[in-house]
Amino acid sequence: MNNNFVFINDAFFQAEHSAILIKDLSVQRGYGIFDFFKTVNSKPVFLDDHLDRFYYSAAQMHLQVGLSRSQLKEILAELMKRNNLPDSGIRITLTGGYSEDGYNLAEKPNLIITQNSFTSNQQAINKEIKLVTYNYQRQLSHIKTLDYLTAIWLQPYIKEHAAEDVLYHNNGALRECPRANFFLVTAANEVLTAGESILKGITRKNILNLVQTDILVAERAITLDDLATAKEAFITSTTKNIMPVTSIDGKNIGNGTIGPVTSKLQELLRQKASTATGI
Amino acid sequence: MNNNFVFINDAFFQAEHSAILIKDLSVQRGYGIFDFFKTVNSKPVFLDDHLDRFYYSAAQMHLQVGLSRSQLKEILAELMKRNNLPDSGIRITLTGGYSEDGYNLAEKPNLIITQNSFTSNQQAINKEIKLVTYNYQRQLSHIKTLDYLTAIWLQPYIKEHAAEDVLYHNNGALRECPRANFFLVTAANEVLTAGESILKGITRKNILNLVQTDILVAERAITLDDLATAKEAFITSTTKNIMPVTSIDGKNIGNGTIGPVTSKLQELLRQKASTATGI
């Protein structure tokens, strides 16, 4: 990884050897939250959306960030300056801290901020993806927690099904991918995404807010059955932007290539993201 | 904490400052498993049961322990010798390791073994407990993973309901506490515990195997409705042994004190545990 400095709690450290005591509640009990945004040409993209969600996740999980938003932004600016990685991903993690008994929350969480250069692979915008479905409802799904247990456990399952990622559904109700939101385009050209029991992604939010388009984009309950008639499908995330889904469970979506609605939304999102400013 | 040495991967370290790099998958994604056993008078209790489950959990989560059982036992013996803590809890943790991309499993997991002195509080056998119920099904419940996200998140809920721990149920089907199994005693003096979608505890297993008793102990589907007519209830774990439950959701179980069946099982389990031998 092309990184150099990280910030932990109150100071900057060399990333390569930066460590956390094993009594941290992430190591002991998988307890913590994070957020992740990208920088393009040294400008953070949708930073305030990500910080809104970071503070929301922290509050929901009873964790005190201990820094105001402006203090946090100062640290982010200093980290970006030290690392000088124009195109990067920045991750802000907040764990349950150094618990006295290995179970109850510590008085103070541990804050870890890392920055890594984006590989060209992560920036590829023309990639397409195949999904396989799996019946699973994430716990505390509205919060961006550290829990990716089932997601990582499913990696062999994904490979066995010749897919590249998994699409969760809850007894047929479509939800999300582990690190991306899911949209489908109906026969009537409506662009739909699940409205509940998911993590509400920042890219997803920005697509829902694309008012300058004549395409209907809406939150609505969608199901496994809807996949059979969908003309297009795509997933969205900070790293993937809008990535076309060409097949699900081995069956083509539409004609199995990127469709016109997906292409148009990609272009609109690109315009919106390009308005990113400095911290 | 009254600890001194820990073992990490291939060497012993001073516990106080022992650390793990932040790129470990437990810190990044909450991915890992563990097991926990106690020593009494320097003798591990039900050690092989715990090691059976540790290797099972590791295999289920696609983690290679990298040590044979006898190699692991040698390390445990050396740790106990160095620490000289006759009455202790030993925790063996295996994480997803140092992932290259912060998501996929590393080639090698990280192994962390810690030993802590038992406090007198943890050894108390006469404590009673009040529970509050909560509708939640643990993911991958048959595996002892690091995931205690909902459990720790629920701590304020537990306090608000004047309880000391939470009893999970899945739409009415009783499951378990976050760190203990749950049993109830019916009006017909049957001792019942859920048989599926739970972590099968070692204390639970030893109670189910108590053949020298005329009490019927069985795995069976039990529900929230069964609590109203239960004469007794208790929870079981390595640290709690058999701990009487005196109330659930603010309603007394039986007459709200420890009952005769619970007392008898406590005595039988004590006899069984006292047969523990060295490693």
mmCIF file of C-alpha atoms in Angstrom, chain A residues 29-30 134-140 145-154 168, chain B residues 29-32 61 136-150 168 170 176 197-199:
data_model
loop_
_atom_site.group_PDB
_atom_site.id
_atom_site.type_symbol
_atom_site.label_atom_id
_atom_site.label_comp_id
_atom_site.label_asym_id
_atom_site.label_seq_id
_atom_site.Cartn_x
_atom_site.Cartn_y
_atom_site.Cartn_z
ATOM 1 C CA ARG A 29 -15.425 -7.742 20.075
ATOM 2 C CA GLY A 30 -15.491 -6.295 16.565
ATOM 3 C CA TYR A 134 -27.795 -14.465 -0.531
ATOM 4 C CA ASN A 135 -30.511 -14.347 2.125
ATOM 5 C CA TYR A 136 -29.089 -12.170 4.895
ATOM 6 C CA GLN A 137 -30.143 -9.057 6.798
ATOM 7 C CA ARG A 138 -27.282 -7.005 8.251
ATOM 8 C CA GLN A 139 -27.564 -6.069 11.937
ATOM 9 C CA LEU A 140 -27.794 -2.326 12.694
ATOM 10 C CA THR A 145 -20.122 -0.458 11.552
ATOM 11 C CA LEU A 146 -16.999 -2.617 11.272
ATOM 12 C CA ASP A 147 -19.106 -5.751 10.805
ATOM 13 C CA TYR A 148 -18.278 -7.505 7.512
ATOM 14 C CA LEU A 149 -18.266 -10.991 8.995
ATOM 15 C CA THR A 150 -20.818 -12.600 6.685
ATOM 16 C CA ALA A 151 -19.508 -10.636 3.688
ATOM 17 C CA ILE A 152 -15.964 -11.939 4.023
ATOM 18 C CA TRP A 153 -17.155 -15.396 5.047
ATOM 19 C CA LEU A 154 -19.094 -15.516 1.753
ATOM 20 C CA TYR A 168 -28.215 -9.510 0.091
ATOM 21 C CA ARG B 29 -13.707 -5.515 9.389
ATOM 22 C CA GLY B 30 -14.395 -7.171 12.740
ATOM 23 C CA TYR B 31 -13.290 -10.513 11.291
ATOM 24 C CA GLY B 32 -12.063 -13.240 13.604
ATOM 25 C CA MET B 61 -14.380 -19.000 8.946
ATOM 26 C CA TYR B 136 -32.329 -10.572 17.393
ATOM 27 C CA GLN B 137 -30.779 -13.532 15.597
ATOM 28 C CA ARG B 138 -26.965 -13.649 15.638
ATOM 29 C CA GLN B 139 -25.252 -14.158 12.262
ATOM 30 C CA LEU B 140 -23.193 -17.363 11.909
ATOM 31 C CA SER B 141 -24.448 -18.245 15.366
ATOM 32 C CA HIS B 142 -22.826 -21.702 15.498
ATOM 33 C CA ILE B 143 -19.358 -20.097 15.274
ATOM 34 C CA LYS B 144 -17.644 -18.246 18.132
ATOM 35 C CA THR B 145 -16.842 -15.087 16.174
ATOM 36 C CA LEU B 146 -15.690 -11.685 17.399
ATOM 37 C CA ASP B 147 -19.104 -10.172 16.644
ATOM 38 C CA TYR B 148 -20.657 -8.623 19.771
ATOM 39 C CA LEU B 149 -21.880 -5.508 18.025
ATOM 40 C CA THR B 150 -25.559 -5.717 18.960
ATOM 41 C CA TYR B 168 -32.159 -12.917 22.432
ATOM 42 C CA ASN B 170 -35.948 -14.741 17.012
ATOM 43 C CA GLU B 176 -29.253 -17.279 23.975
ATOM 44 C CA SER B 197 -29.328 -21.038 15.746
ATOM 45 C CA ILE B 198 -27.189 -20.528 18.854
ATOM 46 C CA LEU B 199 -23.577 -20.908 19.896
#
